[in-house]
Amino acid sequence: MNGLLPLCLSALATAAIYLETWAVGQFLIGRPAVLLPLTGLLTGQLETGLWMGLSLELLLLREMPLGAASPPDPVLGGFLGLVAVNLAGDPADSTEARIFAGLLLAVGLSYLAAWHTHWQRQVNTRFWYDRFEQAVELDEPESVDRLFWLAMLGTAVMAATFGLLVLLLATPVAGLLLQGQRLLPAAPTLFKWMVLATAVGTGMKLGTGRRPGPWLLLGWLGSVGIYLIFLEMAG
């Protein structure tokens, strides 16, 4: 998956996801655990999408109430991180290496996407509010409808532009992360432990209602131990 066409298609998908989760107000696919496995299936990296989706749900669940996507926005952040890894990846890259690189990107991009959402709302409020108010006062439903669709089009264009710019910057970073892991033979196993430990540790944090710290460290160590036992049993 290389070239300009995948970038453009991904930018359009970014706009569609943004409209579905924010502008329209529906969250049918706008969950990391739903969207990322679906994206992984379509791009031939289902396992990577599953791991990233479930891990992001745990990592950012406290920050992302059920039924909402921002702030932060792990839906867009995870999608863009997964696509960047797919664009930069090599067939020889292991699934574990892709998961680690994708999660590193996704967490950072989730907060960047939250900033974009805030900025997008400010632009929409300043540019469209007075126009909508005037159309309502004049009792012109046709004008209201026209303004609505123009606002949606403007929102989609800005979201697509954001997605394209992010991918242009994130794809080289994903390539560097993957290249670094190729130089470390033990990286895939270590990084899979880290993904498991982060998910379990964050789950413990959520369950206790405490902030990261001792609970996260305990979950990290515990999950690594469990995974080592699993590897030993698997032979």
mmCIF file of C-alpha atoms in Angstrom:
data_model
loop_
_atom_site.group_PDB
_atom_site.id
_atom_site.type_symbol
_atom_site.label_atom_id
_atom_site.label_comp_id
_atom_site.label_asym_id
_atom_site.label_seq_id
_atom_site.Cartn_x
_atom_site.Cartn_y
_atom_site.Cartn_z
ATOM 1 C CA MET A 1 0.000 0.000 0.000
ATOM 2 C CA ASN A 2 2.167 2.797 -1.296
ATOM 3 C CA GLY A 3 1.719 5.912 -3.378
ATOM 4 C CA LEU A 4 -0.563 8.899 -3.567
ATOM 5 C CA LEU A 5 -3.848 7.027 -4.101
ATOM 6 C CA PRO A 6 -3.845 5.261 -0.691
ATOM 7 C CA LEU A 7 -3.038 8.589 0.968
ATOM 8 C CA CYS A 8 -5.975 10.283 -0.745
ATOM 9 C CA LEU A 9 -8.346 7.405 0.041
ATOM 10 C CA SER A 10 -7.225 7.448 3.673
ATOM 11 C CA ALA A 11 -7.778 11.209 3.827
ATOM 12 C CA LEU A 12 -11.327 10.754 2.516
ATOM 13 C CA ALA A 13 -11.890 7.984 5.065
ATOM 14 C CA THR A 14 -10.661 10.368 7.776
ATOM 15 C CA ALA A 15 -13.309 12.870 6.723
ATOM 16 C CA ALA A 16 -16.027 10.187 6.739
ATOM 17 C CA ILE A 17 -15.023 8.972 10.209
ATOM 18 C CA TYR A 18 -14.893 12.527 11.516
ATOM 19 C CA LEU A 19 -18.357 13.317 10.197
ATOM 20 C CA GLU A 20 -19.795 10.062 11.548
ATOM 21 C CA THR A 21 -18.362 10.511 15.029
ATOM 22 C CA TRP A 22 -18.585 14.269 15.507
ATOM 23 C CA ALA A 23 -20.533 16.272 12.955
ATOM 24 C CA VAL A 24 -23.454 13.870 12.550
ATOM 25 C CA GLY A 25 -23.296 12.714 16.164
ATOM 26 C CA GLN A 26 -23.522 8.961 15.532
ATOM 27 C CA PHE A 27 -21.046 6.439 16.891
ATOM 28 C CA LEU A 28 -21.934 3.271 15.022
ATOM 29 C CA ILE A 29 -18.374 2.533 13.888
ATOM 30 C CA GLY A 30 -16.598 5.298 15.794
ATOM 31 C CA ARG A 31 -14.987 3.075 18.422
ATOM 32 C CA PRO A 32 -11.376 1.883 18.294
ATOM 33 C CA ALA A 33 -12.479 -1.699 18.996
ATOM 34 C CA VAL A 34 -14.794 -1.580 15.972
ATOM 35 C CA LEU A 35 -13.065 0.648 13.435
ATOM 36 C CA LEU A 36 -9.475 -0.565 13.767
ATOM 37 C CA PRO A 37 -10.195 -4.291 13.272
ATOM 38 C CA LEU A 38 -12.339 -3.326 10.278
ATOM 39 C CA THR A 39 -9.522 -1.174 8.882
ATOM 40 C CA GLY A 40 -7.054 -3.972 9.566
ATOM 41 C CA LEU A 41 -9.261 -6.444 7.720
ATOM 42 C CA LEU A 42 -9.484 -4.174 4.680
ATOM 43 C CA THR A 43 -5.726 -3.512 4.638
ATOM 44 C CA GLY A 44 -4.647 -7.095 5.264
ATOM 45 C CA GLN A 45 -3.486 -6.654 8.871
ATOM 46 C CA LEU A 46 -6.447 -7.847 10.912
ATOM 47 C CA GLU A 47 -4.424 -8.973 13.938
ATOM 48 C CA THR A 48 -2.689 -5.597 14.147
ATOM 49 C CA GLY A 49 -6.044 -3.835 13.975
ATOM 50 C CA LEU A 50 -7.522 -6.057 16.696
ATOM 51 C CA TRP A 51 -4.618 -5.508 19.088
ATOM 52 C CA MET A 52 -4.524 -1.776 18.486
ATOM 53 C CA GLY A 53 -8.288 -1.360 18.769
ATOM 54 C CA LEU A 54 -8.666 -3.251 22.032
ATOM 55 C CA SER A 55 -5.554 -1.674 23.562
ATOM 56 C CA LEU A 56 -6.691 1.859 22.702
ATOM 57 C CA GLU A 57 -10.105 1.158 24.221
ATOM 58 C CA LEU A 58 -8.366 0.274 27.488
ATOM 59 C CA LEU A 59 -5.706 2.969 27.351
ATOM 60 C CA LEU A 60 -8.115 5.840 26.734
ATOM 61 C CA LEU A 61 -11.423 4.589 28.096
ATOM 62 C CA ARG A 62 -11.228 6.868 31.146
ATOM 63 C CA GLU A 63 -10.579 9.819 28.839
ATOM 64 C CA MET A 64 -13.154 8.753 26.241
ATOM 65 C CA PRO A 65 -16.603 8.235 27.786
ATOM 66 C CA LEU A 66 -18.790 5.624 26.149
ATOM 67 C CA GLY A 67 -20.598 7.195 23.225
ATOM 68 C CA ALA A 68 -18.065 9.956 22.678
ATOM 69 C CA ALA A 69 -14.940 10.171 20.582
ATOM 70 C CA SER A 70 -13.075 13.206 21.897
ATOM 71 C CA PRO A 71 -11.071 14.428 23.649
ATOM 72 C CA PRO A 72 -8.774 12.677 23.012
ATOM 73 C CA ASP A 73 -9.806 10.987 19.781
ATOM 74 C CA PRO A 74 -8.460 7.424 19.634
ATOM 75 C CA VAL A 75 -10.817 6.722 16.742
ATOM 76 C CA LEU A 76 -9.039 9.048 14.315
ATOM 77 C CA GLY A 77 -5.691 8.640 16.072
ATOM 78 C CA GLY A 78 -5.842 4.860 15.886
ATOM 79 C CA PHE A 79 -7.027 4.858 12.291
ATOM 80 C CA LEU A 80 -4.264 7.206 11.143
ATOM 81 C CA GLY A 81 -1.634 5.308 13.137
ATOM 82 C CA LEU A 82 -2.694 1.983 11.632
ATOM 83 C CA VAL A 83 -2.724 3.389 8.096
ATOM 84 C CA ALA A 84 0.702 5.013 8.594
ATOM 85 C CA VAL A 85 2.162 1.678 9.688
ATOM 86 C CA ASN A 86 0.565 -0.015 6.696
ATOM 87 C CA LEU A 87 1.986 2.599 4.318
ATOM 88 C CA ALA A 88 5.478 2.396 5.796
ATOM 89 C CA GLY A 89 5.565 -1.317 6.539
ATOM 90 C CA ASP A 90 7.518 -4.045 4.841
ATOM 91 C CA PRO A 91 6.088 -7.551 4.275
ATOM 92 C CA ALA A 92 8.881 -8.864 6.486
ATOM 93 C CA ASP A 93 7.747 -6.798 9.480
ATOM 94 C CA SER A 94 6.199 -8.879 12.232
ATOM 95 C CA THR A 95 2.701 -8.257 13.520
ATOM 96 C CA GLU A 96 4.141 -7.415 16.931
ATOM 97 C CA ALA A 97 6.405 -4.747 15.449
ATOM 98 C CA ARG A 98 3.456 -3.224 13.591
ATOM 99 C CA ILE A 99 1.338 -3.225 16.758
ATOM 100 C CA PHE A 100 3.988 -1.430 18.791
ATOM 101 C CA ALA A 101 4.702 1.189 16.123
ATOM 102 C CA GLY A 102 0.986 1.692 15.517
ATOM 103 C CA LEU A 103 0.169 2.152 19.200
ATOM 104 C CA LEU A 104 2.992 4.623 19.740
ATOM 105 C CA LEU A 105 1.690 6.694 16.849
ATOM 106 C CA ALA A 106 -1.973 6.245 17.756
ATOM 107 C CA VAL A 107 -1.693 7.556 21.309
ATOM 108 C CA GLY A 108 0.095 10.708 20.185
ATOM 109 C CA LEU A 109 -2.187 11.216 17.203
ATOM 110 C CA SER A 110 -5.245 10.808 19.442
ATOM 111 C CA TYR A 111 -4.330 13.989 21.277
ATOM 112 C CA LEU A 112 -3.434 15.742 18.029
ATOM 113 C CA ALA A 113 -6.854 14.768 16.663
ATOM 114 C CA ALA A 114 -8.463 16.194 19.809
ATOM 115 C CA TRP A 115 -6.725 19.506 19.138
ATOM 116 C CA HIS A 116 -8.005 19.390 15.557
ATOM 117 C CA THR A 117 -11.553 18.768 16.802
ATOM 118 C CA HIS A 118 -11.358 21.779 19.115
ATOM 119 C CA TRP A 119 -9.952 23.953 16.335
ATOM 120 C CA GLN A 120 -12.605 22.681 13.912
ATOM 121 C CA ARG A 121 -15.373 23.635 16.324
ATOM 122 C CA GLN A 122 -13.928 27.113 16.771
ATOM 123 C CA VAL A 123 -13.798 27.634 13.014
ATOM 124 C CA ASN A 124 -17.344 26.370 12.517
ATOM 125 C CA THR A 125 -18.694 28.527 15.332
ATOM 126 C CA ARG A 126 -17.051 31.708 14.120
ATOM 127 C CA PHE A 127 -17.814 31.190 10.453
ATOM 128 C CA TRP A 128 -21.305 29.672 10.465
ATOM 129 C CA TYR A 129 -23.078 30.750 13.664
ATOM 130 C CA ASP A 130 -24.155 34.226 12.532
ATOM 131 C CA ARG A 131 -25.248 32.911 9.152
ATOM 132 C CA PHE A 132 -27.427 30.204 10.725
ATOM 133 C CA GLU A 133 -28.882 32.685 13.202
ATOM 134 C CA GLN A 134 -29.788 35.118 10.440
ATOM 135 C CA ALA A 135 -31.430 32.394 8.332
ATOM 136 C CA VAL A 136 -33.504 31.234 11.316
ATOM 137 C CA GLU A 137 -34.614 34.778 12.156
ATOM 138 C CA LEU A 138 -35.714 35.314 8.546
ATOM 139 C CA ASP A 139 -37.583 31.992 8.636
ATOM 140 C CA GLU A 140 -35.773 30.610 5.595
ATOM 141 C CA PRO A 141 -35.620 26.814 5.984
ATOM 142 C CA GLU A 142 -34.062 26.427 2.535
ATOM 143 C CA SER A 143 -31.196 28.674 3.582
ATOM 144 C CA VAL A 144 -30.748 26.696 6.793
ATOM 145 C CA ASP A 145 -30.549 23.435 4.846
ATOM 146 C CA ARG A 146 -28.095 24.915 2.368
ATOM 147 C CA LEU A 147 -25.907 26.287 5.143
ATOM 148 C CA PHE A 148 -25.963 22.916 6.897
ATOM 149 C CA TRP A 149 -24.661 21.057 3.853
ATOM 150 C CA LEU A 150 -22.077 23.746 3.164
ATOM 151 C CA ALA A 151 -20.895 23.464 6.768
ATOM 152 C CA MET A 152 -20.670 19.677 6.437
ATOM 153 C CA LEU A 153 -18.701 20.020 3.206
ATOM 154 C CA GLY A 154 -16.310 22.489 4.803
ATOM 155 C CA THR A 155 -15.888 20.202 7.804
ATOM 156 C CA ALA A 156 -15.166 17.225 5.546
ATOM 157 C CA VAL A 157 -12.583 19.164 3.536
ATOM 158 C CA MET A 158 -10.759 20.320 6.673
ATOM 159 C CA ALA A 159 -10.843 16.812 8.181
ATOM 160 C CA ALA A 160 -9.533 15.258 4.954
ATOM 161 C CA THR A 161 -6.760 17.855 4.789
ATOM 162 C CA PHE A 162 -5.872 17.117 8.414
ATOM 163 C CA GLY A 163 -5.739 13.379 7.697
ATOM 164 C CA LEU A 164 -3.549 13.842 4.627
ATOM 165 C CA LEU A 165 -1.084 16.122 6.433
ATOM 166 C CA VAL A 166 -0.890 13.787 9.424
ATOM 167 C CA LEU A 167 -0.210 10.764 7.215
ATOM 168 C CA LEU A 168 2.486 12.618 5.289
ATOM 169 C CA LEU A 169 4.247 13.302 8.604
ATOM 170 C CA ALA A 170 3.413 10.084 10.468
ATOM 171 C CA THR A 171 4.325 7.605 7.720
ATOM 172 C CA PRO A 172 8.083 8.392 7.815
ATOM 173 C CA VAL A 173 7.969 8.180 11.614
ATOM 174 C CA ALA A 174 6.294 4.771 11.363
ATOM 175 C CA GLY A 175 9.032 3.703 8.953
ATOM 176 C CA LEU A 176 11.724 4.709 11.439
ATOM 177 C CA LEU A 177 9.997 2.824 14.260
ATOM 178 C CA LEU A 178 9.694 -0.313 12.151
ATOM 179 C CA GLN A 179 13.270 -0.030 10.904
ATOM 180 C CA GLY A 180 14.555 0.299 14.454
ATOM 181 C CA GLN A 181 12.765 -2.881 15.455
ATOM 182 C CA ARG A 182 14.316 -4.801 12.548
ATOM 183 C CA LEU A 183 17.727 -4.068 14.085
ATOM 184 C CA LEU A 184 16.701 -5.680 17.393
ATOM 185 C CA PRO A 185 15.957 -9.402 16.961
ATOM 186 C CA ALA A 186 14.157 -9.683 20.297
ATOM 187 C CA ALA A 187 11.964 -6.660 19.625
ATOM 188 C CA PRO A 188 8.782 -8.448 18.466
ATOM 189 C CA THR A 189 8.506 -10.527 21.644
ATOM 190 C CA LEU A 190 9.413 -7.635 23.937
ATOM 191 C CA PHE A 191 6.970 -5.317 22.285
ATOM 192 C CA LYS A 192 4.159 -7.852 22.458
ATOM 193 C CA TRP A 193 4.763 -8.099 26.203
ATOM 194 C CA MET A 194 4.582 -4.327 26.403
ATOM 195 C CA VAL A 195 1.274 -4.235 24.563
ATOM 196 C CA LEU A 196 -0.194 -6.935 26.795
ATOM 197 C CA ALA A 197 1.172 -5.340 29.946
ATOM 198 C CA THR A 198 -0.093 -1.904 29.030
ATOM 199 C CA ALA A 199 -3.569 -3.239 28.354
ATOM 200 C CA VAL A 200 -3.737 -5.251 31.580
ATOM 201 C CA GLY A 201 -2.173 -2.482 33.664
ATOM 202 C CA THR A 202 -4.558 0.088 32.309
ATOM 203 C CA GLY A 203 -7.440 -2.249 32.975
ATOM 204 C CA MET A 204 -6.334 -2.515 36.600
ATOM 205 C CA LYS A 205 -6.081 1.273 36.795
ATOM 206 C CA LEU A 206 -9.622 1.627 35.516
ATOM 207 C CA GLY A 207 -10.882 -1.038 37.878
ATOM 208 C CA THR A 208 -9.399 0.616 40.950
ATOM 209 C CA GLY A 209 -10.265 4.172 39.947
ATOM 210 C CA ARG A 210 -6.691 5.261 40.598
ATOM 211 C CA ARG A 211 -4.275 7.218 38.441
ATOM 212 C CA PRO A 212 -1.326 5.510 36.697
ATOM 213 C CA GLY A 213 1.499 4.661 39.038
ATOM 214 C CA PRO A 214 1.907 1.608 41.268
ATOM 215 C CA TRP A 215 -1.194 -0.030 39.820
ATOM 216 C CA LEU A 216 0.059 0.370 36.267
ATOM 217 C CA LEU A 217 3.489 -0.991 37.226
ATOM 218 C CA LEU A 218 1.880 -3.927 39.034
ATOM 219 C CA GLY A 219 -0.289 -4.672 36.032
ATOM 220 C CA TRP A 220 2.718 -4.400 33.730
ATOM 221 C CA LEU A 221 4.807 -6.865 35.745
ATOM 222 C CA GLY A 222 1.884 -9.210 36.288
ATOM 223 C CA SER A 223 0.931 -9.407 32.643
ATOM 224 C CA VAL A 224 4.535 -10.016 31.587
ATOM 225 C CA GLY A 225 4.679 -12.884 34.071
ATOM 226 C CA ILE A 226 1.407 -14.330 32.786
ATOM 227 C CA TYR A 227 2.625 -14.092 29.217
ATOM 228 C CA LEU A 228 5.928 -15.799 30.107
ATOM 229 C CA ILE A 229 3.954 -18.665 31.674
ATOM 230 C CA PHE A 230 1.816 -18.854 28.540
ATOM 231 C CA LEU A 231 4.932 -19.075 26.340
ATOM 232 C CA GLU A 232 6.357 -21.803 28.570
ATOM 233 C CA MET A 233 3.124 -23.822 28.375
ATOM 234 C CA ALA A 234 3.033 -23.366 24.602
ATOM 235 C CA GLY A 235 6.421 -25.015 24.427
#
